[in-house]
Structures are given as structure tokens and as C-alpha cells.
XYZ file of C-alpha atoms in Angstrom:
172
model
C 12.265 -10.199 -36.813
C 13.473 -9.195 -40.222
C 14.691 -11.002 -42.995
C 18.425 -11.306 -44.284
C 19.312 -11.577 -47.927
C 22.142 -13.970 -48.499
C 23.919 -13.969 -52.002
C 26.171 -17.044 -52.808
C 27.731 -18.742 -55.601
C 26.843 -22.239 -56.394
C 29.118 -23.830 -58.688
C 32.649 -21.949 -59.011
C 30.863 -18.556 -60.075
C 28.821 -20.179 -62.932
C 25.574 -19.043 -61.220
C 24.819 -17.126 -58.273
C 21.752 -17.677 -56.087
C 19.778 -15.143 -53.898
C 17.813 -16.251 -51.141
C 15.892 -14.381 -48.529
C 15.453 -15.952 -45.106
C 14.194 -14.945 -41.913
C 16.615 -14.913 -38.641
C 14.630 -17.271 -36.897
C 14.900 -19.652 -39.855
C 18.673 -19.132 -39.682
C 18.986 -19.859 -35.878
C 16.469 -22.660 -35.692
C 14.168 -20.365 -33.781
C 16.946 -19.005 -31.349
C 16.953 -15.533 -30.567
C 20.449 -14.133 -31.318
C 20.131 -10.630 -29.869
C 20.919 -9.934 -26.334
C 18.458 -7.832 -24.268
C 20.693 -4.604 -24.640
C 20.676 -5.101 -28.774
C 17.068 -5.462 -28.294
C 16.732 -2.078 -26.303
C 19.095 -0.594 -28.897
C 16.682 -1.633 -31.819
C 13.539 -0.171 -30.240
C 15.407 2.867 -29.136
C 17.355 4.154 -31.929
C 16.173 4.882 -35.415
C 17.676 2.737 -38.343
C 19.894 5.909 -39.047
C 21.066 6.183 -35.880
C 22.018 2.311 -35.515
C 23.852 2.819 -38.995
C 25.951 5.344 -37.864
C 29.545 4.186 -36.964
C 29.954 4.138 -33.101
C 26.481 4.443 -32.017
C 25.842 0.950 -31.010
C 28.751 0.713 -28.635
C 27.962 0.724 -24.880
C 30.433 3.586 -24.177
C 28.904 5.656 -26.863
C 27.267 9.010 -25.459
C 24.953 10.103 -28.137
C 23.309 13.142 -26.296
C 26.840 13.972 -24.385
C 25.273 13.869 -20.870
C 28.140 11.701 -19.593
C 26.320 8.519 -19.624
C 27.107 6.060 -22.275
C 24.600 3.554 -23.880
C 25.338 0.967 -21.518
C 24.641 3.047 -18.534
C 21.562 4.559 -20.290
C 20.237 0.983 -20.749
C 20.961 0.014 -17.301
C 19.127 2.978 -15.676
C 16.253 2.963 -18.133
C 17.370 6.089 -19.966
C 16.972 7.413 -23.258
C 20.347 7.589 -25.190
C 18.976 10.640 -27.044
C 17.606 12.646 -24.358
C 20.047 14.306 -21.819
C 19.862 14.048 -18.169
C 17.300 11.553 -17.734
C 19.156 9.324 -15.853
C 21.040 10.491 -12.830
C 24.119 8.823 -11.849
C 25.731 11.274 -9.550
C 23.966 13.001 -6.773
C 24.849 15.845 -4.506
C 23.851 16.020 -0.805
C 23.828 19.526 0.221
C 26.263 21.038 2.949
C 24.611 20.944 6.490
C 22.529 17.803 5.620
C 23.049 15.486 8.595
C 22.466 11.757 8.758
C 21.620 9.070 6.033
C 20.191 10.492 3.091
C 17.433 8.830 0.963
C 18.487 8.111 -2.519
C 16.222 6.662 -5.198
C 17.452 5.380 -8.716
C 15.888 3.132 -11.510
C 17.332 -0.177 -12.567
C 16.745 -3.049 -14.886
C 15.191 -5.985 -13.282
C 17.309 -8.645 -12.269
C 15.411 -11.512 -14.257
C 15.511 -9.680 -17.395
C 19.274 -8.454 -17.313
C 21.355 -10.956 -15.130
C 24.864 -10.123 -14.995
C 23.987 -6.257 -14.292
C 24.812 -5.208 -10.536
C 24.353 -1.689 -9.093
C 26.758 -0.230 -6.384
C 26.636 2.884 -4.637
C 29.837 4.895 -3.717
C 30.199 7.948 -1.660
C 32.635 10.693 -1.460
C 33.372 14.180 -0.171
C 34.270 15.561 -3.758
C 32.602 14.810 -7.014
C 36.178 14.015 -8.451
C 36.539 11.213 -5.460
C 38.114 9.218 -4.006
C 35.101 6.851 -3.895
C 34.500 4.530 -1.390
C 31.637 1.813 -1.202
C 28.677 3.394 0.637
C 26.792 2.308 3.574
C 23.470 1.726 2.480
C 20.130 0.515 4.133
C 18.590 -2.431 2.708
C 16.777 -1.625 -0.631
C 13.092 -1.251 -0.871
C 11.927 -1.677 -4.540
C 8.702 -0.906 -6.597
C 8.381 -2.546 -9.898
C 7.882 0.219 -12.768
C 4.691 -0.130 -14.675
C 6.611 -0.877 -17.869
C 7.584 -4.456 -16.656
C 11.366 -3.863 -17.287
C 12.512 -1.731 -14.554
C 12.082 -0.809 -10.858
C 12.457 2.102 -8.465
C 15.075 1.457 -5.751
C 14.805 3.466 -2.434
C 17.804 3.408 -0.088
C 19.190 5.648 2.783
C 22.928 6.320 2.136
C 25.104 7.134 5.218
C 27.464 10.045 4.695
C 31.098 9.044 4.314
C 33.637 9.418 7.025
C 34.930 12.944 7.533
C 32.362 14.807 5.685
C 31.500 16.926 8.609
C 28.898 19.446 7.730
C 30.223 19.687 4.253
C 28.655 18.545 0.913
C 28.951 14.980 -0.127
C 28.184 13.011 -3.145
C 26.791 9.767 -4.120
C 27.585 7.651 -7.393
C 25.694 4.726 -8.691
C 28.090 2.531 -10.547
C 26.677 -0.141 -12.932
C 28.810 -3.412 -13.509
C 28.161 -5.961 -16.284
C 27.248 -3.493 -19.135
């Protein structure tokens, strides 16, 4: 991708050499960045990438409750608030399993990410693994994500009250 400048002393500080090499020359052509790092490089400006803490997976640049790692996993934009729902409210009086749709990275492009749905009768929890129908998936046009549709069964004891579903990602 870019060049790297190396400054080194050759002979006990008698002379200093400056060499400019490409990343692929240094790594014998091997890609050294992770998919997450490539995503950050394509999403954030140089100034944003240079700001301390902005590259952290926990950094929440637009304060929407999702860190960079979750934005990456759901196909969100770390600079656009609220574009990646991760907590869904199911209104009171809604009976039976409810449809839930979310976006995730394709497994082949992001090995190690796993998505789990949890349910609760309060947004504060306690959360338990949700009973979920087999997923139906449709690839996004971007070739990186897919849309996932499932039916989630209400948690035990919800009655006619509201309940909540969260989408938890591991491996980010």
C-alpha cells in the first residue's frame, strides 16, 4: 500500500542512511494488516486514525453505544450514530416468535467472529441465550456482509409485557 521510511545508522553514527521501501517489500509480499485494520483504514481519515484511542476496538467515536469492533462486525460506520442496531425492543402485547433482522460480516472474510442473540424482559438484563429459528441469509451487494433473518421466541415469563433482544458479537 504505502511506503515506509527507514532511518538507520550504518557505522557507529559516522553516517546515517535514509531508505524508502514499500510494505510489501518489507514483508515479502505478505499482508500484515488484519481485515479490521483494513476496514479502519478505509473508513477513517488519516487525521482520525492519528488521534490517540480512535483505533481501539472499544472506541465509540460517535457515542452511539457501539465501539469500533461492533461497528466493524455489523457493517456500521464508526462516524455515523445509530446505524447498527444491537438492541431491539419488542413491544408489549406482541405474541409468539418475532422476526429479527441484522447485518453481519461474511464468515469467510472474517473468521473468528460469532454472532449470538440473547433475550431479556428488561434492557438491563439479565440476558439469556435466545431461542432462535434457523437463519435465512441474503448476501449484501457490497460482497462483505449478509443480511440475517431469524425468528426469536420470547423469553420465559414475559407474559404480555415488552421484551428485548440483543445481538452480541464475540471475536472482535
